[in-house]
Amino acid sequence: MKIIDQSSWKRKEHFDFFSKYDEPYFGIVSEIDCTKAYQIAKSRKQSFFSYYLHKSICAVNLVEEMRCRIIGDQIIVYDQIHPATTIGRADGTFAFTFTPFDQDFNIFNNGLQSEINKVKNSSGIRLKEGDTRKDVVHYSSIPWHTFSSLTHARKFKFDETAPKITFGKMFTRDAQQLMNVAIYVHHGLVDGFHIAKHLECFQNLMDENV
């Protein structure tokens, strides 16, 4: 973890400009080609959700701007970011989870599956007041539908600068399996250029054979 020296930071004017907005967040929706990743996950009998979530958080950690957070009057760059994701239950409710990041998929997936089991065997939202980490990305999924836009519920008085990433339903077009992904970020920390870098990293990881 490091603290950014704002006096010499190349984004200082951008940060000062956007931080004065009542709503400094912006978001985009894009498509990820899942064709190869889905085949690999299924051939290994791995959960596709676990597989693409791991690839996504790996891509987040490759882009420094996605690891920046505002803490009080400081800007912190975390060394590592973890996924905090919603998990659904059979009764239609959901709960929040936290899974420690690990570069090794099997280690990461063991932690994620443990969290999923805890959700399935509990009720309620599983969110303790004041138990909000800053070194996370907030993930959710809408696996029943595709989408072309997305908004989030927000507390404007709450100091929250973690990106929010949402995945949609996988669909087929021209023999490709695609999935919508919505990315919502604080514009004082992240620009469209950095989202594009993240998406490029994500797509490259989804196309890997490992």
PDB file of C-alpha atoms in Angstrom:
ATOM      1  CA  MET A   1       0.000   0.000   0.000  1.00  0.00           C
ATOM      2  CA  LYS A   2       1.233   3.493  -0.777  1.00  0.00           C
ATOM      3  CA  ILE A   3      -0.049   7.020  -0.276  1.00  0.00           C
ATOM      4  CA  ILE A   4      -0.059   9.172  -3.395  1.00  0.00           C
ATOM      5  CA  ASP A   5       1.752  12.506  -3.146  1.00  0.00           C
ATOM      6  CA  GLN A   6      -1.012  14.662  -4.555  1.00  0.00           C
ATOM      7  CA  SER A   7       1.268  17.675  -5.043  1.00  0.00           C
ATOM      8  CA  SER A   8       3.152  15.863  -7.820  1.00  0.00           C
ATOM      9  CA  TRP A   9       0.393  13.498  -8.968  1.00  0.00           C
ATOM     10  CA  LYS A  10      -0.314  13.710 -12.689  1.00  0.00           C
ATOM     11  CA  ARG A  11      -4.050  13.304 -11.987  1.00  0.00           C
ATOM     12  CA  LYS A  12      -4.276  16.040  -9.346  1.00  0.00           C
ATOM     13  CA  GLU A  13      -6.311  18.454 -11.498  1.00  0.00           C
ATOM     14  CA  HIS A  14      -8.542  15.650 -12.752  1.00  0.00           C
ATOM     15  CA  PHE A  15      -9.106  14.472  -9.179  1.00  0.00           C
ATOM     16  CA  ASP A  16      -9.847  17.966  -7.872  1.00  0.00           C
ATOM     17  CA  PHE A  17     -12.234  18.625 -10.757  1.00  0.00           C
ATOM     18  CA  PHE A  18     -14.328  15.467 -10.534  1.00  0.00           C
ATOM     19  CA  SER A  19     -14.291  15.206  -6.744  1.00  0.00           C
ATOM     20  CA  LYS A  20     -16.389  18.375  -6.544  1.00  0.00           C
ATOM     21  CA  TYR A  21     -19.258  16.712  -8.415  1.00  0.00           C
ATOM     22  CA  ASP A  22     -22.340  15.563  -6.514  1.00  0.00           C
ATOM     23  CA  GLU A  23     -22.078  12.328  -8.518  1.00  0.00           C
ATOM     24  CA  PRO A  24     -18.416  11.731  -9.430  1.00  0.00           C
ATOM     25  CA  TYR A  25     -19.067   8.184 -10.620  1.00  0.00           C
ATOM     26  CA  PHE A  26     -19.446   7.169 -14.253  1.00  0.00           C
ATOM     27  CA  GLY A  27     -19.897   3.808 -15.885  1.00  0.00           C
ATOM     28  CA  ILE A  28     -19.839   1.939 -19.159  1.00  0.00           C
ATOM     29  CA  VAL A  29     -21.244  -1.347 -20.409  1.00  0.00           C
ATOM     30  CA  SER A  30     -19.148  -3.494 -22.716  1.00  0.00           C
ATOM     31  CA  GLU A  31     -19.025  -7.068 -23.989  1.00  0.00           C
ATOM     32  CA  ILE A  32     -16.514  -9.768 -23.142  1.00  0.00           C
ATOM     33  CA  ASP A  33     -15.951 -12.753 -25.426  1.00  0.00           C
ATOM     34  CA  CYS A  34     -16.371 -15.806 -23.186  1.00  0.00           C
ATOM     35  CA  THR A  35     -16.109 -18.473 -25.888  1.00  0.00           C
ATOM     36  CA  LYS A  36     -12.701 -19.852 -24.948  1.00  0.00           C
ATOM     37  CA  ALA A  37     -13.022 -19.254 -21.195  1.00  0.00           C
ATOM     38  CA  TYR A  38     -16.360 -21.057 -21.010  1.00  0.00           C
ATOM     39  CA  GLN A  39     -14.968 -24.073 -22.872  1.00  0.00           C
ATOM     40  CA  ILE A  40     -11.933 -24.235 -20.580  1.00  0.00           C
ATOM     41  CA  ALA A  41     -13.972 -23.918 -17.383  1.00  0.00           C
ATOM     42  CA  LYS A  42     -16.403 -26.624 -18.450  1.00  0.00           C
ATOM     43  CA  SER A  43     -13.652 -28.973 -19.642  1.00  0.00           C
ATOM     44  CA  ARG A  44     -12.104 -28.683 -16.167  1.00  0.00           C
ATOM     45  CA  LYS A  45     -15.491 -29.056 -14.466  1.00  0.00           C
ATOM     46  CA  GLN A  46     -14.994 -25.649 -12.841  1.00  0.00           C
ATOM     47  CA  SER A  47     -17.710 -23.144 -12.057  1.00  0.00           C
ATOM     48  CA  PHE A  48     -17.787 -20.618 -14.890  1.00  0.00           C
ATOM     49  CA  PHE A  49     -18.812 -17.910 -12.404  1.00  0.00           C
ATOM     50  CA  SER A  50     -15.742 -18.663 -10.270  1.00  0.00           C
ATOM     51  CA  TYR A  51     -13.579 -18.772 -13.378  1.00  0.00           C
ATOM     52  CA  TYR A  52     -14.553 -15.398 -14.819  1.00  0.00           C
ATOM     53  CA  LEU A  53     -14.687 -13.700 -11.409  1.00  0.00           C
ATOM     54  CA  HIS A  54     -11.084 -14.755 -10.821  1.00  0.00           C
ATOM     55  CA  LYS A  55     -10.032 -13.484 -14.250  1.00  0.00           C
ATOM     56  CA  SER A  56     -11.804 -10.179 -13.605  1.00  0.00           C
ATOM     57  CA  ILE A  57     -10.191  -9.531 -10.223  1.00  0.00           C
ATOM     58  CA  CYS A  58      -6.796 -10.503 -11.679  1.00  0.00           C
ATOM     59  CA  ALA A  59      -7.354  -7.859 -14.368  1.00  0.00           C
ATOM     60  CA  VAL A  60      -8.339  -5.280 -11.733  1.00  0.00           C
ATOM     61  CA  ASN A  61      -5.050  -5.867  -9.945  1.00  0.00           C
ATOM     62  CA  LEU A  62      -3.101  -5.226 -13.159  1.00  0.00           C
ATOM     63  CA  VAL A  63      -4.344  -1.616 -13.447  1.00  0.00           C
ATOM     64  CA  GLU A  64      -3.088   0.724 -10.708  1.00  0.00           C
ATOM     65  CA  GLU A  65      -5.924   3.211 -11.104  1.00  0.00           C
ATOM     66  CA  MET A  66      -8.434   0.455 -10.294  1.00  0.00           C
ATOM     67  CA  ARG A  67      -6.575  -0.067  -7.007  1.00  0.00           C
ATOM     68  CA  CYS A  68      -6.826   3.581  -5.910  1.00  0.00           C
ATOM     69  CA  ARG A  69      -9.176   4.576  -3.088  1.00  0.00           C
ATOM     70  CA  ILE A  70      -9.949   7.829  -1.293  1.00  0.00           C
ATOM     71  CA  ILE A  71      -9.440   7.456   2.465  1.00  0.00           C
ATOM     72  CA  GLY A  72     -10.222  10.707   4.256  1.00  0.00           C
ATOM     73  CA  ASP A  73      -8.091  13.346   2.544  1.00  0.00           C
ATOM     74  CA  GLN A  74      -5.589  10.805   1.223  1.00  0.00           C
ATOM     75  CA  ILE A  75      -5.458   8.736  -1.944  1.00  0.00           C
ATOM     76  CA  ILE A  76      -4.283   5.204  -1.285  1.00  0.00           C
ATOM     77  CA  VAL A  77      -3.036   2.679  -3.832  1.00  0.00           C
ATOM     78  CA  TYR A  78      -3.550  -0.822  -2.466  1.00  0.00           C
ATOM     79  CA  ASP A  79      -1.114  -3.559  -3.399  1.00  0.00           C
ATOM     80  CA  GLN A  80      -3.951  -6.023  -3.844  1.00  0.00           C
ATOM     81  CA  ILE A  81      -7.710  -5.800  -4.333  1.00  0.00           C
ATOM     82  CA  HIS A  82     -10.223  -8.476  -3.312  1.00  0.00           C
ATOM     83  CA  PRO A  83     -13.716  -9.279  -4.621  1.00  0.00           C
ATOM     84  CA  ALA A  84     -16.748  -8.532  -2.479  1.00  0.00           C
ATOM     85  CA  THR A  85     -19.588 -10.133  -4.397  1.00  0.00           C
ATOM     86  CA  THR A  86     -23.279 -10.808  -4.016  1.00  0.00           C
ATOM     87  CA  ILE A  87     -24.339 -14.463  -3.985  1.00  0.00           C
ATOM     88  CA  GLY A  88     -27.918 -15.559  -4.621  1.00  0.00           C
ATOM     89  CA  ARG A  89     -29.993 -18.140  -2.783  1.00  0.00           C
ATOM     90  CA  ALA A  90     -32.643 -20.559  -4.044  1.00  0.00           C
ATOM     91  CA  ASP A  91     -35.367 -18.487  -2.330  1.00  0.00           C
ATOM     92  CA  GLY A  92     -34.547 -15.420  -4.447  1.00  0.00           C
ATOM     93  CA  THR A  93     -32.650 -13.493  -1.764  1.00  0.00           C
ATOM     94  CA  PHE A  94     -28.945 -12.685  -1.819  1.00  0.00           C
ATOM     95  CA  ALA A  95     -26.134 -11.891   0.584  1.00  0.00           C
ATOM     96  CA  PHE A  96     -22.780 -10.138   0.493  1.00  0.00           C
ATOM     97  CA  THR A  97     -19.502 -12.049   0.618  1.00  0.00           C
ATOM     98  CA  PHE A  98     -15.786 -11.323   0.811  1.00  0.00           C
ATOM     99  CA  THR A  99     -13.185 -13.614  -0.758  1.00  0.00           C
ATOM    100  CA  PRO A 100      -9.433 -13.045  -0.317  1.00  0.00           C
ATOM    101  CA  PHE A 101      -7.675 -12.653  -3.646  1.00  0.00           C
ATOM    102  CA  ASP A 102      -5.112 -15.222  -4.685  1.00  0.00           C
ATOM    103  CA  GLN A 103      -3.371 -15.502  -8.039  1.00  0.00           C
ATOM    104  CA  ASP A 104      -3.831 -19.270  -7.832  1.00  0.00           C
ATOM    105  CA  PHE A 105      -7.344 -20.119  -9.044  1.00  0.00           C
ATOM    106  CA  ASN A 106      -7.721 -23.214  -6.882  1.00  0.00           C
ATOM    107  CA  ILE A 107      -6.865 -21.363  -3.676  1.00  0.00           C
ATOM    108  CA  PHE A 108      -9.155 -18.483  -4.650  1.00  0.00           C
ATOM    109  CA  ASN A 109     -11.987 -20.830  -5.602  1.00  0.00           C
ATOM    110  CA  ASN A 110     -11.770 -22.716  -2.312  1.00  0.00           C
ATOM    111  CA  GLY A 111     -12.342 -19.448  -0.474  1.00  0.00           C
ATOM    112  CA  LEU A 112     -15.171 -18.451  -2.804  1.00  0.00           C
ATOM    113  CA  GLN A 113     -16.952 -21.804  -2.494  1.00  0.00           C
ATOM    114  CA  SER A 114     -16.711 -21.550   1.298  1.00  0.00           C
ATOM    115  CA  GLU A 115     -18.438 -18.164   1.127  1.00  0.00           C
ATOM    116  CA  ILE A 116     -21.103 -19.488  -1.244  1.00  0.00           C
ATOM    117  CA  ASN A 117     -21.869 -22.342   1.156  1.00  0.00           C
ATOM    118  CA  LYS A 118     -22.163 -19.896   4.053  1.00  0.00           C
ATOM    119  CA  VAL A 119     -24.698 -17.861   2.078  1.00  0.00           C
ATOM    120  CA  LYS A 120     -26.735 -20.923   1.122  1.00  0.00           C
ATOM    121  CA  ASN A 121     -26.904 -21.989   4.777  1.00  0.00           C
ATOM    122  CA  SER A 122     -27.865 -18.600   6.167  1.00  0.00           C
ATOM    123  CA  SER A 123     -30.477 -15.885   5.780  1.00  0.00           C
ATOM    124  CA  GLY A 124     -30.345 -12.127   5.554  1.00  0.00           C
ATOM    125  CA  ILE A 125     -27.885  -9.890   3.786  1.00  0.00           C
ATOM    126  CA  ARG A 126     -24.809 -10.775   5.906  1.00  0.00           C
ATOM    127  CA  LEU A 127     -23.558  -7.194   6.176  1.00  0.00           C
ATOM    128  CA  LYS A 128     -22.327  -5.936   9.522  1.00  0.00           C
ATOM    129  CA  GLU A 129     -22.528  -2.196  10.054  1.00  0.00           C
ATOM    130  CA  GLY A 130     -19.096  -0.633   9.785  1.00  0.00           C
ATOM    131  CA  ASP A 131     -17.652  -3.811   8.271  1.00  0.00           C
ATOM    132  CA  THR A 132     -16.898  -2.232   4.892  1.00  0.00           C
ATOM    133  CA  ARG A 133     -13.419  -2.773   3.490  1.00  0.00           C
ATOM    134  CA  LYS A 134     -11.856  -0.303   1.095  1.00  0.00           C
ATOM    135  CA  ASP A 135      -9.544  -2.756  -0.687  1.00  0.00           C
ATOM    136  CA  VAL A 136     -12.337  -4.419  -2.658  1.00  0.00           C
ATOM    137  CA  VAL A 137     -14.300  -4.258  -5.876  1.00  0.00           C
ATOM    138  CA  HIS A 138     -18.035  -4.692  -5.403  1.00  0.00           C
ATOM    139  CA  TYR A 139     -19.253  -7.409  -7.757  1.00  0.00           C
ATOM    140  CA  SER A 140     -22.737  -8.545  -8.681  1.00  0.00           C
ATOM    141  CA  SER A 141     -24.277 -10.565 -11.485  1.00  0.00           C
ATOM    142  CA  ILE A 142     -27.591 -10.604 -13.320  1.00  0.00           C
ATOM    143  CA  PRO A 143     -27.406 -14.038 -14.984  1.00  0.00           C
ATOM    144  CA  TRP A 144     -31.034 -14.005 -16.125  1.00  0.00           C
ATOM    145  CA  HIS A 145     -30.779 -11.106 -18.606  1.00  0.00           C
ATOM    146  CA  THR A 146     -28.478  -9.206 -20.896  1.00  0.00           C
ATOM    147  CA  PHE A 147     -28.354  -5.438 -20.427  1.00  0.00           C
ATOM    148  CA  SER A 148     -27.113  -2.335 -22.201  1.00  0.00           C
ATOM    149  CA  SER A 149     -27.092   0.063 -19.242  1.00  0.00           C
ATOM    150  CA  LEU A 150     -27.020  -0.145 -15.470  1.00  0.00           C
ATOM    151  CA  THR A 151     -27.287   2.106 -12.417  1.00  0.00           C
ATOM    152  CA  HIS A 152     -26.494   1.450  -8.757  1.00  0.00           C
ATOM    153  CA  ALA A 153     -28.114   2.338  -5.455  1.00  0.00           C
ATOM    154  CA  ARG A 154     -25.764   4.729  -3.658  1.00  0.00           C
ATOM    155  CA  LYS A 155     -25.419   6.615  -0.388  1.00  0.00           C
ATOM    156  CA  PHE A 156     -24.118   9.997  -1.479  1.00  0.00           C
ATOM    157  CA  LYS A 157     -22.997  10.925   2.048  1.00  0.00           C
ATOM    158  CA  PHE A 158     -20.999   7.714   2.380  1.00  0.00           C
ATOM    159  CA  ASP A 159     -17.332   7.899   1.424  1.00  0.00           C
ATOM    160  CA  GLU A 160     -17.194   5.023  -1.051  1.00  0.00           C
ATOM    161  CA  THR A 161     -14.786   4.899  -3.981  1.00  0.00           C
ATOM    162  CA  ALA A 162     -14.509   1.177  -4.741  1.00  0.00           C
ATOM    163  CA  PRO A 163     -15.369   0.258  -8.349  1.00  0.00           C
ATOM    164  CA  LYS A 164     -18.537  -1.724  -8.987  1.00  0.00           C
ATOM    165  CA  ILE A 165     -18.568  -4.443 -11.648  1.00  0.00           C
ATOM    166  CA  THR A 166     -21.685  -6.307 -12.771  1.00  0.00           C
ATOM    167  CA  PHE A 167     -21.935  -9.261 -15.145  1.00  0.00           C
ATOM    168  CA  GLY A 168     -24.951 -10.145 -17.269  1.00  0.00           C
ATOM    169  CA  LYS A 169     -26.281 -13.291 -18.897  1.00  0.00           C
ATOM    170  CA  MET A 170     -24.017 -15.078 -21.347  1.00  0.00           C
ATOM    171  CA  PHE A 171     -25.482 -15.125 -24.854  1.00  0.00           C
ATOM    172  CA  THR A 172     -24.543 -16.370 -28.313  1.00  0.00           C
ATOM    173  CA  ARG A 173     -24.005 -14.203 -31.382  1.00  0.00           C
ATOM    174  CA  ASP A 174     -22.325 -15.340 -34.604  1.00  0.00           C
ATOM    175  CA  ALA A 175     -20.995 -18.494 -32.915  1.00  0.00           C
ATOM    176  CA  GLN A 176     -19.409 -16.432 -30.130  1.00  0.00           C
ATOM    177  CA  GLN A 177     -20.417 -16.646 -26.485  1.00  0.00           C
ATOM    178  CA  LEU A 178     -20.537 -13.138 -25.079  1.00  0.00           C
ATOM    179  CA  MET A 179     -21.331 -11.511 -21.761  1.00  0.00           C
ATOM    180  CA  ASN A 180     -22.188  -7.943 -20.804  1.00  0.00           C
ATOM    181  CA  VAL A 181     -20.032  -6.339 -18.137  1.00  0.00           C
ATOM    182  CA  ALA A 182     -20.835  -2.999 -16.509  1.00  0.00           C
ATOM    183  CA  ILE A 183     -18.035  -1.078 -14.793  1.00  0.00           C
ATOM    184  CA  TYR A 184     -18.789   1.851 -12.496  1.00  0.00           C
ATOM    185  CA  VAL A 185     -15.886   3.956 -11.154  1.00  0.00           C
ATOM    186  CA  HIS A 186     -15.003   7.236  -9.440  1.00  0.00           C
ATOM    187  CA  HIS A 187     -13.938   9.648 -12.188  1.00  0.00           C
ATOM    188  CA  GLY A 188     -11.447  11.384  -9.913  1.00  0.00           C
ATOM    189  CA  LEU A 189      -9.461   8.150  -9.814  1.00  0.00           C
ATOM    190  CA  VAL A 190     -10.277   6.369 -13.071  1.00  0.00           C
ATOM    191  CA  ASP A 191     -10.895   7.552 -16.639  1.00  0.00           C
ATOM    192  CA  GLY A 192     -12.271   5.754 -19.670  1.00  0.00           C
ATOM    193  CA  PHE A 193      -8.690   4.994 -20.714  1.00  0.00           C
ATOM    194  CA  HIS A 194      -8.133   2.982 -17.541  1.00  0.00           C
ATOM    195  CA  ILE A 195     -11.414   1.090 -17.922  1.00  0.00           C
ATOM    196  CA  ALA A 196     -10.294   0.210 -21.446  1.00  0.00           C
ATOM    197  CA  LYS A 197      -6.974  -1.075 -20.043  1.00  0.00           C
ATOM    198  CA  HIS A 198      -8.851  -3.182 -17.518  1.00  0.00           C
ATOM    199  CA  LEU A 199     -11.171  -4.621 -20.171  1.00  0.00           C
ATOM    200  CA  GLU A 200      -8.213  -5.410 -22.417  1.00  0.00           C
ATOM    201  CA  CYS A 201      -6.486  -7.238 -19.549  1.00  0.00           C
ATOM    202  CA  PHE A 202      -9.714  -9.056 -18.694  1.00  0.00           C
ATOM    203  CA  GLN A 203     -10.256 -10.190 -22.284  1.00  0.00           C
ATOM    204  CA  ASN A 204      -6.639 -11.341 -22.598  1.00  0.00           C
ATOM    205  CA  LEU A 205      -6.959 -13.399 -19.412  1.00  0.00           C
ATOM    206  CA  MET A 206     -10.252 -14.894 -20.602  1.00  0.00           C
ATOM    207  CA  ASP A 207      -8.510 -15.953 -23.814  1.00  0.00           C
ATOM    208  CA  GLU A 208      -5.615 -17.684 -22.055  1.00  0.00           C
ATOM    209  CA  ASN A 209      -5.198 -21.451 -22.021  1.00  0.00           C
ATOM    210  CA  VAL A 210      -4.159 -21.480 -18.359  1.00  0.00           C
TER     211      VAL A 210
END
